[in-house]
PDB file of C-alpha atoms in Angstrom:
ATOM      1  CA  MET A   1     121.942 121.316  89.240  1.00  0.00           C
ATOM      2  CA  GLN A   2     119.134 120.246  91.673  1.00  0.00           C
ATOM      3  CA  ARG A   3     121.146 121.588  94.667  1.00  0.00           C
ATOM      4  CA  ARG A   4     121.348 125.042  93.031  1.00  0.00           C
ATOM      5  CA  ILE A   5     117.634 125.213  92.599  1.00  0.00           C
ATOM      6  CA  LEU A   6     117.051 124.112  96.241  1.00  0.00           C
ATOM      7  CA  LEU A   7     119.418 126.731  97.477  1.00  0.00           C
ATOM      8  CA  LEU A   8     117.338 129.357  95.593  1.00  0.00           C
ATOM      9  CA  VAL A   9     114.135 127.956  97.102  1.00  0.00           C
ATOM     10  CA  ILE A  10     115.353 127.915 100.663  1.00  0.00           C
ATOM     11  CA  SER A  11     117.476 131.126 100.258  1.00  0.00           C
ATOM     12  CA  GLY A  12     120.423 129.147 101.639  1.00  0.00           C
ATOM     13  CA  TYR A  13     124.127 129.612 101.416  1.00  0.00           C
ATOM     14  CA  ARG A  14     126.244 127.560  99.018  1.00  0.00           C
ATOM     15  CA  THR A  15     128.099 126.059 101.972  1.00  0.00           C
ATOM     16  CA  ILE A  16     124.942 124.169 103.090  1.00  0.00           C
ATOM     17  CA  SER A  17     125.071 120.439 102.655  1.00  0.00           C
ATOM     18  CA  TYR A  18     123.109 118.566  99.916  1.00  0.00           C
ATOM     19  CA  GLU A  19     121.118 116.625 102.660  1.00  0.00           C
ATOM     20  CA  ALA A  20     120.330 119.793 104.625  1.00  0.00           C
ATOM     21  CA  ALA A  21     119.053 121.567 101.546  1.00  0.00           C
ATOM     22  CA  PHE A  22     116.555 118.631 100.882  1.00  0.00           C
ATOM     23  CA  ALA A  23     115.540 118.473 104.551  1.00  0.00           C
ATOM     24  CA  ILE A  24     114.829 122.234 104.831  1.00  0.00           C
ATOM     25  CA  SER A  25     113.025 122.466 101.480  1.00  0.00           C
ATOM     26  CA  GLY A  26     110.844 119.411 102.032  1.00  0.00           C
ATOM     27  CA  PHE A  27     111.531 118.186  98.450  1.00  0.00           C
ATOM     28  CA  PRO A  28     112.700 114.675  97.946  1.00  0.00           C
ATOM     29  CA  PRO A  29     115.798 113.998  95.796  1.00  0.00           C
ATOM     30  CA  ILE A  30     114.747 113.664  92.125  1.00  0.00           C
ATOM     31  CA  ASP A  31     115.918 110.048  91.842  1.00  0.00           C
ATOM     32  CA  ILE A  32     113.790 108.996  94.775  1.00  0.00           C
ATOM     33  CA  PHE A  33     110.842 111.000  93.430  1.00  0.00           C
ATOM     34  CA  ILE A  34     111.100 109.225  90.012  1.00  0.00           C
ATOM     35  CA  VAL A  35     111.279 105.795  91.605  1.00  0.00           C
ATOM     36  CA  HIS A  36     108.336 106.588  93.933  1.00  0.00           C
ATOM     37  CA  ASN A  37     106.288 108.071  91.108  1.00  0.00           C
ATOM     38  CA  ARG A  38     106.950 104.990  88.905  1.00  0.00           C
ATOM     39  CA  ASP A  39     106.028 102.569  91.676  1.00  0.00           C
ATOM     40  CA  PHE A  40     102.849 104.545  92.463  1.00  0.00           C
ATOM     41  CA  LYS A  41     101.799 104.482  88.750  1.00  0.00           C
ATOM     42  CA  ILE A  42     102.420 100.682  88.568  1.00  0.00           C
ATOM     43  CA  ALA A  43     100.533 100.115  91.814  1.00  0.00           C
ATOM     44  CA  SER A  44      97.585 102.255  90.763  1.00  0.00           C
ATOM     45  CA  LYS A  45      97.270 100.321  87.504  1.00  0.00           C
ATOM     46  CA  THR A  46      97.247  96.949  89.226  1.00  0.00           C
ATOM     47  CA  CYS A  47      95.323  97.835  92.429  1.00  0.00           C
ATOM     48  CA  ILE A  48      91.928  98.028  90.823  1.00  0.00           C
ATOM     49  CA  ALA A  49      91.962  94.289  90.220  1.00  0.00           C
ATOM     50  CA  ASN A  50      93.492  93.693  93.661  1.00  0.00           C
ATOM     51  CA  ASN A  51      90.856  95.639  95.639  1.00  0.00           C
ATOM     52  CA  GLN A  52      93.343  98.020  97.107  1.00  0.00           C
ATOM     53  CA  ASP A  53      92.707 101.701  97.904  1.00  0.00           C
ATOM     54  CA  VAL A  54      92.487 103.975  94.957  1.00  0.00           C
ATOM     55  CA  CYS A  55      91.413 107.630  94.825  1.00  0.00           C
ATOM     56  CA  LEU A  56      88.706 108.397  92.242  1.00  0.00           C
ATOM     57  CA  SER A  57      88.735 111.414  90.084  1.00  0.00           C
ATOM     58  CA  VAL A  58      86.542 114.302  91.084  1.00  0.00           C
ATOM     59  CA  PHE A  59      84.174 113.578  88.220  1.00  0.00           C
ATOM     60  CA  LYS A  60      83.425 110.077  89.344  1.00  0.00           C
ATOM     61  CA  ILE A  61      82.596 110.972  92.927  1.00  0.00           C
ATOM     62  CA  PRO A  62      78.823 111.338  93.409  1.00  0.00           C
ATOM     63  CA  HIS A  63      77.472 114.556  94.823  1.00  0.00           C
ATOM     64  CA  PRO A  64      76.979 114.510  98.609  1.00  0.00           C
ATOM     65  CA  SER A  65      73.368 115.254  98.276  1.00  0.00           C
ATOM     66  CA  GLU A  66      72.871 111.911  96.369  1.00  0.00           C
ATOM     67  CA  GLY A  67      73.891 109.860  99.362  1.00  0.00           C
ATOM     68  CA  SER A  68      71.894 109.030 102.401  1.00  0.00           C
ATOM     69  CA  PRO A  69      73.366 109.117 105.926  1.00  0.00           C
ATOM     70  CA  ILE A  70      73.955 105.883 107.711  1.00  0.00           C
ATOM     71  CA  ASN A  71      73.039 105.272 111.328  1.00  0.00           C
ATOM     72  CA  LEU A  72      75.969 104.586 113.702  1.00  0.00           C
ATOM     73  CA  VAL A  73      74.676 102.881 116.732  1.00  0.00           C
ATOM     74  CA  GLY A  74      76.580 101.685 119.778  1.00  0.00           C
ATOM     75  CA  TYR A  75      76.332  98.056 120.937  1.00  0.00           C
ATOM     76  CA  TYR A  76      73.761  97.283 123.566  1.00  0.00           C
ATOM     77  CA  LYS A  77      72.317  94.017 124.819  1.00  0.00           C
ATOM     78  CA  ASN A  78      70.038  92.120 122.330  1.00  0.00           C
ATOM     79  CA  ILE A  79      70.261  94.772 119.594  1.00  0.00           C
ATOM     80  CA  GLU A  80      70.419  91.982 117.037  1.00  0.00           C
ATOM     81  CA  ASP A  81      66.780  91.130 117.844  1.00  0.00           C
ATOM     82  CA  LYS A  82      65.622  94.460 116.491  1.00  0.00           C
ATOM     83  CA  PHE A  83      66.845  93.811 112.960  1.00  0.00           C
ATOM     84  CA  PRO A  84      65.614  91.071 110.547  1.00  0.00           C
ATOM     85  CA  VAL A  85      69.114  90.851 108.957  1.00  0.00           C
ATOM     86  CA  VAL A  86      72.309  90.972 110.972  1.00  0.00           C
ATOM     87  CA  CYS A  87      75.714  90.871 109.360  1.00  0.00           C
ATOM     88  CA  PHE A  88      79.021  90.531 111.277  1.00  0.00           C
ATOM     89  CA  THR A  89      82.271  91.764 109.699  1.00  0.00           C
ATOM     90  CA  ASP A  90      85.896  91.651 110.567  1.00  0.00           C
ATOM     91  CA  GLY A  91      89.204  92.249 108.859  1.00  0.00           C
ATOM     92  CA  SER A  92      92.708  91.331 110.101  1.00  0.00           C
ATOM     93  CA  LYS A  93      96.325  91.225 109.163  1.00  0.00           C
ATOM     94  CA  ILE A  94      98.677  88.590 110.617  1.00  0.00           C
ATOM     95  CA  ASN A  95     102.243  87.974 109.401  1.00  0.00           C
ATOM     96  CA  SER A  96     101.633  90.153 106.350  1.00  0.00           C
ATOM     97  CA  LYS A  97      98.618  88.174 105.316  1.00  0.00           C
ATOM     98  CA  VAL A  98      95.405  90.188 105.145  1.00  0.00           C
ATOM     99  CA  GLY A  99      91.904  88.627 105.234  1.00  0.00           C
ATOM    100  CA  LEU A 100      88.264  89.446 105.862  1.00  0.00           C
ATOM    101  CA  VAL A 101      85.166  87.609 106.741  1.00  0.00           C
ATOM    102  CA  LEU A 102      81.471  88.396 106.836  1.00  0.00           C
ATOM    103  CA  VAL A 103      78.697  86.287 108.167  1.00  0.00           C
ATOM    104  CA  VAL A 104      75.032  86.635 107.028  1.00  0.00           C
ATOM    105  CA  PHE A 105      73.411  83.262 107.725  1.00  0.00           C
ATOM    106  CA  GLN A 106      76.135  81.961 105.427  1.00  0.00           C
ATOM    107  CA  ASP A 107      79.814  82.425 105.598  1.00  0.00           C
ATOM    108  CA  HIS A 108      81.926  84.383 103.088  1.00  0.00           C
ATOM    109  CA  GLN A 109      85.664  84.524 103.267  1.00  0.00           C
ATOM    110  CA  PHE A 110      87.966  86.571 101.029  1.00  0.00           C
ATOM    111  CA  ARG A 111      91.829  86.777 100.699  1.00  0.00           C
ATOM    112  CA  MET A 112      93.613  90.093  99.978  1.00  0.00           C
ATOM    113  CA  LYS A 113      97.235  90.804  99.113  1.00  0.00           C
ATOM    114  CA  GLY A 114      99.648  91.148 101.918  1.00  0.00           C
ATOM    115  CA  GLU A 115     100.388  94.870 101.111  1.00  0.00           C
ATOM    116  CA  CYS A 116      96.811  95.739 102.187  1.00  0.00           C
ATOM    117  CA  SER A 117      96.152  97.402 105.482  1.00  0.00           C
ATOM    118  CA  VAL A 118      93.662  96.264 108.114  1.00  0.00           C
ATOM    119  CA  PHE A 119      91.667  99.395 107.374  1.00  0.00           C
ATOM    120  CA  GLN A 120      91.286  98.282 103.746  1.00  0.00           C
ATOM    121  CA  ALA A 121      90.254  94.787 104.854  1.00  0.00           C
ATOM    122  CA  GLU A 122      87.651  96.191 107.275  1.00  0.00           C
ATOM    123  CA  LEU A 123      86.291  98.587 104.658  1.00  0.00           C
ATOM    124  CA  LEU A 124      86.216  95.944 101.938  1.00  0.00           C
ATOM    125  CA  CYS A 125      84.440  93.588 104.373  1.00  0.00           C
ATOM    126  CA  ILE A 126      81.669  96.201 105.016  1.00  0.00           C
ATOM    127  CA  THR A 127      81.454  96.733 101.218  1.00  0.00           C
ATOM    128  CA  GLN A 128      81.076  93.051 100.612  1.00  0.00           C
ATOM    129  CA  ALA A 129      78.403  92.847 103.325  1.00  0.00           C
ATOM    130  CA  VAL A 130      76.382  95.679 101.785  1.00  0.00           C
ATOM    131  CA  ASN A 131      76.684  94.086  98.355  1.00  0.00           C
ATOM    132  CA  CYS A 132      75.621  90.640  99.731  1.00  0.00           C
ATOM    133  CA  ILE A 133      72.558  92.100 101.449  1.00  0.00           C
ATOM    134  CA  ARG A 134      71.789  94.374  98.553  1.00  0.00           C
ATOM    135  CA  THR A 135      71.877  91.771  95.827  1.00  0.00           C
ATOM    136  CA  ASN A 136      70.040  89.014  97.834  1.00  0.00           C
ATOM    137  CA  GLU A 137      66.274  89.495  97.339  1.00  0.00           C
ATOM    138  CA  ASN A 138      65.491  87.260 100.315  1.00  0.00           C
ATOM    139  CA  LEU A 139      67.123  89.658 102.805  1.00  0.00           C
ATOM    140  CA  SER A 140      65.354  92.585 104.194  1.00  0.00           C
ATOM    141  CA  SER A 141      66.054  96.203 103.354  1.00  0.00           C
ATOM    142  CA  ASN A 142      66.350  97.000 107.118  1.00  0.00           C
ATOM    143  CA  PHE A 143      69.610  95.455 108.257  1.00  0.00           C
ATOM    144  CA  LEU A 144      72.419  95.763 110.801  1.00  0.00           C
ATOM    145  CA  ILE A 145      76.065  95.400 110.010  1.00  0.00           C
ATOM    146  CA  CYS A 146      78.271  94.822 113.060  1.00  0.00           C
ATOM    147  CA  SER A 147      81.864  96.039 112.696  1.00  0.00           C
ATOM    148  CA  ASP A 148      84.604  96.740 115.189  1.00  0.00           C
ATOM    149  CA  SER A 149      86.277  99.271 112.856  1.00  0.00           C
ATOM    150  CA  LEU A 150      85.175 102.679 113.922  1.00  0.00           C
ATOM    151  CA  SER A 151      87.577 104.293 111.377  1.00  0.00           C
ATOM    152  CA  SER A 152      85.825 102.492 108.512  1.00  0.00           C
ATOM    153  CA  LEU A 153      82.407 103.567 109.770  1.00  0.00           C
ATOM    154  CA  TYR A 154      83.527 107.191 110.129  1.00  0.00           C
ATOM    155  CA  ALA A 155      85.025 107.082 106.677  1.00  0.00           C
ATOM    156  CA  LEU A 156      81.703 105.847 105.272  1.00  0.00           C
ATOM    157  CA  ASN A 157      80.029 108.840 106.844  1.00  0.00           C
ATOM    158  CA  CYS A 158      82.418 111.229 105.076  1.00  0.00           C
ATOM    159  CA  ASN A 159      80.772 112.638 101.934  1.00  0.00           C
ATOM    160  CA  SER A 160      83.950 114.134 100.558  1.00  0.00           C
ATOM    161  CA  SER A 161      86.046 110.958 100.342  1.00  0.00           C
ATOM    162  CA  SER A 162      87.594 109.997  97.031  1.00  0.00           C
ATOM    163  CA  ASN A 163      88.464 106.499  98.110  1.00  0.00           C
ATOM    164  CA  ARG A 164      87.019 103.975  95.624  1.00  0.00           C
ATOM    165  CA  LEU A 165      85.743 101.520  98.175  1.00  0.00           C
ATOM    166  CA  ILE A 166      84.057 104.209 100.353  1.00  0.00           C
ATOM    167  CA  VAL A 167      82.358 105.823  97.292  1.00  0.00           C
ATOM    168  CA  LYS A 168      81.229 102.379  96.057  1.00  0.00           C
ATOM    169  CA  THR A 169      79.832 101.460  99.465  1.00  0.00           C
ATOM    170  CA  GLN A 170      78.120 104.868  99.856  1.00  0.00           C
ATOM    171  CA  THR A 171      76.560 104.379  96.383  1.00  0.00           C
ATOM    172  CA  ASN A 172      75.307 100.918  97.228  1.00  0.00           C
ATOM    173  CA  LEU A 173      73.822 102.195 100.528  1.00  0.00           C
ATOM    174  CA  SER A 174      71.990 104.990  98.770  1.00  0.00           C
ATOM    175  CA  PHE A 175      70.146 102.818  96.260  1.00  0.00           C
ATOM    176  CA  PRO A 176      66.901 101.798  97.823  1.00  0.00           C
ATOM    177  CA  ARG A 177      64.848  98.817  96.854  1.00  0.00           C
ATOM    178  CA  ALA A 178      61.045  98.678  97.101  1.00  0.00           C
ATOM    179  CA  GLU A 179      60.987  99.190 100.882  1.00  0.00           C
ATOM    180  CA  VAL A 180      62.492 101.924 102.967  1.00  0.00           C
ATOM    181  CA  TYR A 181      66.222 101.351 103.041  1.00  0.00           C
ATOM    182  CA  LYS A 182      67.515 101.858 106.594  1.00  0.00           C
ATOM    183  CA  PRO A 183      71.083 100.637 107.016  1.00  0.00           C
ATOM    184  CA  SER A 184      72.466 100.741 110.449  1.00  0.00           C
ATOM    185  CA  LEU A 185      76.134 100.188 111.157  1.00  0.00           C
ATOM    186  CA  LEU A 186      77.124  99.005 114.649  1.00  0.00           C
ATOM    187  CA  PHE A 187      80.420  99.310 116.456  1.00  0.00           C
ATOM    188  CA  GLU A 188      81.334  97.573 119.633  1.00  0.00           C
ATOM    189  CA  VAL A 189      83.438  99.315 122.176  1.00  0.00           C
ATOM    190  CA  ILE A 190      85.543  96.818 124.091  1.00  0.00           C
TER     191      ILE A 190
END
């Protein structure tokens, strides 16, 4: 049944093989599609509690004009002296174990599920750093976050992202406190 439909889609002859019809059409076999769809639904239900990537619906994404741009600055000698608060972040994955750490005068360590990517760890680490600085009244509103993940920093500059962590971090960066809120994100080129 599915092969006949694929033959109509690709305008193929009935002598073409089952596998070739799928390869040419670009459609996966229905049994694989059902299993993948089921696994995706299960993962998307459980990933909110596990801090994994989720795409938000269009209605939950803030308008790009509501966010404020972040400053991406390159590393240069003694840049840390120009900011009252400096936060160092890093995320890594070793032997299918994913973790992240941030340091702001006090250490914070978090553990993530092994299925997470290094990008997710780096992004969550920046999110946790922003939350830590934002919620601590003793820390200044002018701060520097040092990260070696240029992909995470570019993702945070993207206003059209539907990734939950990116949107959450952008929202937290756009809520100013009493003083002028000037976040700067640093990347180091090695």
